[in-house]
Short mmCIF file of C-alpha atoms in Angstrom, two decimals:
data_model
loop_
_atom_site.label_atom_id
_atom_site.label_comp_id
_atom_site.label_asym_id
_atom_site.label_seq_id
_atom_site.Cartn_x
_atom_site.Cartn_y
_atom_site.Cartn_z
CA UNK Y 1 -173.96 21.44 -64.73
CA UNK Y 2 -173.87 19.26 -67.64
CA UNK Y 3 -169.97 18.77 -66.72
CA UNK Y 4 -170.35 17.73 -63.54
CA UNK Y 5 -173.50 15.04 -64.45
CA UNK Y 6 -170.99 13.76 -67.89
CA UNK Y 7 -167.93 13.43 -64.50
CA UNK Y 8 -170.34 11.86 -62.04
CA UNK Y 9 -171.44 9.36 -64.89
CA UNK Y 10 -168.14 8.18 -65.88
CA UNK Y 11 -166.58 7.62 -62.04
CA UNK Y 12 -169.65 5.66 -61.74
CA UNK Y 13 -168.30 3.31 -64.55
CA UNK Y 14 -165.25 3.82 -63.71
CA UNK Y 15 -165.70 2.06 -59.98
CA UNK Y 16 -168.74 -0.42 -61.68
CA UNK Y 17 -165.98 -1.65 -63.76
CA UNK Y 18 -163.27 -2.48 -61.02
CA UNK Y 19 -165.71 -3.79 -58.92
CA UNK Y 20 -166.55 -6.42 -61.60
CA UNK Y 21 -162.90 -7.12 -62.24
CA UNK Y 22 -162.05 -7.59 -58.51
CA UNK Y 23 -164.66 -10.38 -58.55
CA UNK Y 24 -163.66 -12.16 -61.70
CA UNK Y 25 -160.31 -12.32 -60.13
CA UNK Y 26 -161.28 -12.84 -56.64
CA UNK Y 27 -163.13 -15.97 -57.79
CA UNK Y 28 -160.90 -17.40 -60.38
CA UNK Y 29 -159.23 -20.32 -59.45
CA UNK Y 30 -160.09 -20.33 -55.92
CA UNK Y 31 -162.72 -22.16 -55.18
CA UNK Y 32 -163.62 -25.64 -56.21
CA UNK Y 33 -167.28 -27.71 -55.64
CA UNK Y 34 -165.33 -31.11 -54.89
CA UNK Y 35 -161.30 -30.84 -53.96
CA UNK Y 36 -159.03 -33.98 -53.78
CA UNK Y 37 -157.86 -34.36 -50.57
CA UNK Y 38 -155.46 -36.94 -49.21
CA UNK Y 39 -156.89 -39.68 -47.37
CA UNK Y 40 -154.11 -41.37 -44.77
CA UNK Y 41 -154.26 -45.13 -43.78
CA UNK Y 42 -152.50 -46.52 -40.46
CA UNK Y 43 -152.11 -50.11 -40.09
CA UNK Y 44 -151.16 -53.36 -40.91
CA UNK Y 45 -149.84 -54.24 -44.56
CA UNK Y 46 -149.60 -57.65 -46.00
CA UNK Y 47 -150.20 -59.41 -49.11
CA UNK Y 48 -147.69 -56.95 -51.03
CA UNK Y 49 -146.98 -57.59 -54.54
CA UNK Y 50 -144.82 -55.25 -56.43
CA UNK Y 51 -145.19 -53.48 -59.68
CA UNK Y 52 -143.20 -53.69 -62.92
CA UNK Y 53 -143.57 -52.86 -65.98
CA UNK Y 54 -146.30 -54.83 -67.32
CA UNK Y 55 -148.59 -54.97 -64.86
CA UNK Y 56 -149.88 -52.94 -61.27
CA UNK Y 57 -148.80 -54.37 -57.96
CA UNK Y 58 -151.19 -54.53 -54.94
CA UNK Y 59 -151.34 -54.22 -51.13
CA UNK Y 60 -154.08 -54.84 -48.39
CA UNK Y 61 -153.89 -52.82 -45.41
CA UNK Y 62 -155.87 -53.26 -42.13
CA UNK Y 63 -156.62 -49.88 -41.04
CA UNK Y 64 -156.43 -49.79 -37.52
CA UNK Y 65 -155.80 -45.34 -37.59
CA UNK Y 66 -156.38 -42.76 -39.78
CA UNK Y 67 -156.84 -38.82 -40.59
CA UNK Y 68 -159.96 -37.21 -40.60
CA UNK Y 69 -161.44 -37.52 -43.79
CA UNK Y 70 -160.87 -41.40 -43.60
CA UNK Y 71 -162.35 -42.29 -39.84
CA UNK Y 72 -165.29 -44.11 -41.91
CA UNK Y 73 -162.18 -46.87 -42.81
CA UNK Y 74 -161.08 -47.18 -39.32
CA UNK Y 75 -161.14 -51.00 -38.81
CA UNK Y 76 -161.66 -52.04 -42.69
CA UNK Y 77 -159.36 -53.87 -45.01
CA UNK Y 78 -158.56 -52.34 -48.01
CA UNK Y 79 -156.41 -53.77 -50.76
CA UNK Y 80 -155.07 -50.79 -53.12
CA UNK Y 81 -152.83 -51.08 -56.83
CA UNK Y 82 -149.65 -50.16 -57.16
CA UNK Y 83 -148.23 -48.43 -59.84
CA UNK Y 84 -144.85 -48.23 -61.12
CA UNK Y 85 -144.86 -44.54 -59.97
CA UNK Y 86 -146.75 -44.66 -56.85
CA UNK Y 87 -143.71 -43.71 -54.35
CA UNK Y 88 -142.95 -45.98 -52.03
CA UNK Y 89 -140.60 -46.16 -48.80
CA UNK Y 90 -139.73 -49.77 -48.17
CA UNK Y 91 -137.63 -51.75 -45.60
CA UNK Y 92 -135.59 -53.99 -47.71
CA UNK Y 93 -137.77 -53.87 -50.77
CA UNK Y 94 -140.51 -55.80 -49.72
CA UNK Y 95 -143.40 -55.67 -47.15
CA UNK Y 96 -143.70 -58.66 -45.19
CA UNK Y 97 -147.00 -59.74 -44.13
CA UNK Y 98 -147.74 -58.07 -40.67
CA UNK Y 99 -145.89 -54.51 -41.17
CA UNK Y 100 -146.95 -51.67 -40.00
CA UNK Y 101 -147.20 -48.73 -42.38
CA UNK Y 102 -149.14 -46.14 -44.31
CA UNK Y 103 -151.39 -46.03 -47.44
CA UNK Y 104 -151.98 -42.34 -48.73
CA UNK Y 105 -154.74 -42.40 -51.86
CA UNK Y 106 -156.28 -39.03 -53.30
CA UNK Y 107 -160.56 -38.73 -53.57
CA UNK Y 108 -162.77 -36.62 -53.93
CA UNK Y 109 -163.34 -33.90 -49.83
CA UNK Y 110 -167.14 -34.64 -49.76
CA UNK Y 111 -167.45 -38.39 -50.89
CA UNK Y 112 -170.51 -40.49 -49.13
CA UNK Y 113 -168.94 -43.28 -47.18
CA UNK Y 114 -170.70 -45.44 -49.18
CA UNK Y 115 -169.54 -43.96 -52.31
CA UNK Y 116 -166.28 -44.59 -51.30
CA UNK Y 117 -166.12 -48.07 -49.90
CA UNK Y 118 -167.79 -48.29 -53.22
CA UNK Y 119 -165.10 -47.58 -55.11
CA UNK Y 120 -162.34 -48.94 -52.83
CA UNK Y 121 -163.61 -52.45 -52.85
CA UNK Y 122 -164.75 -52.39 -56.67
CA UNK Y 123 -162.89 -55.25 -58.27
CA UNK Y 124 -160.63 -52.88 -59.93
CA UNK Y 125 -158.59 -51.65 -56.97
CA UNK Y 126 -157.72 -47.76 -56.40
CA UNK Y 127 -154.48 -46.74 -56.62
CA UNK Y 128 -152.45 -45.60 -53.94
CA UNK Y 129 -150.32 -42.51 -53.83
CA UNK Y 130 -148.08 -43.13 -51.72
CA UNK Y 131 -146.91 -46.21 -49.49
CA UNK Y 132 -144.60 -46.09 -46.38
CA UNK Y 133 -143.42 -49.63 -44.59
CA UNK Y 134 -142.01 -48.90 -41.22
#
């Protein structure tokens, strides 16, 4: 009797002990209050300044389109920095006033519109991540 009660004890902390393991690992890493996603801009770029090496660059974009977690920007304009590594696709090197293109920028999934327009039209501008001239 006192063999089977001393076997019965120690599969119960033997399955106790995966099933807390199987959590920890289950949970680690995967989930995440506030992600980054990747906000897209459609529109019409002008006032393009390039970077170097001293200082940012800038662009303004009027956002006539844009993916879902940036419909709030549809019809806005935005003026974003440019760094000297923000990737950028350009026709001929330069953006001439009245191109259409695309303005990617990373921020917070489950920002309050104003929040953001806060921070996009702060006098400091965001960076972009990505620009594409078409």
């Amino acid at each position: 009797m006192r063999r089977k009660a001393l076997v019965l004890v120690a599969l119960a902390l033997a399955t106790a002990s995966v099933a807390f393991a199987t959590t920890a690992q289950a949970s680690k890493g995967k989930s995440q209050a506030n992600p980054n996603v990747t906000y897209i801009l459609k529109g019409t770029l002008s006032n393009f300044t390039p970077a170097s090496t001293t200082a940012n660059g800038s662009v303004t974009i009027s956002v006539n389109h844009s993916n879902f977690h940036a419909h709030a920007l549809v019809g806005q304009q935005l003026t974003f920095a440019i760094a000297t590594t923000t990737p950028t696709n350009l026709m001929g090197g330069t953006i001439n006033n009245g191109a259409h293109g695309i303005v990617k920028f990373r921020a917070p999934l489950h920002e309050s519109n104003t929040t953001l327009m806060t921070a996009l039209t702060a006098s400091t501008p965001m960076t972009a991540s990505q620009i594409i001239a078409r």
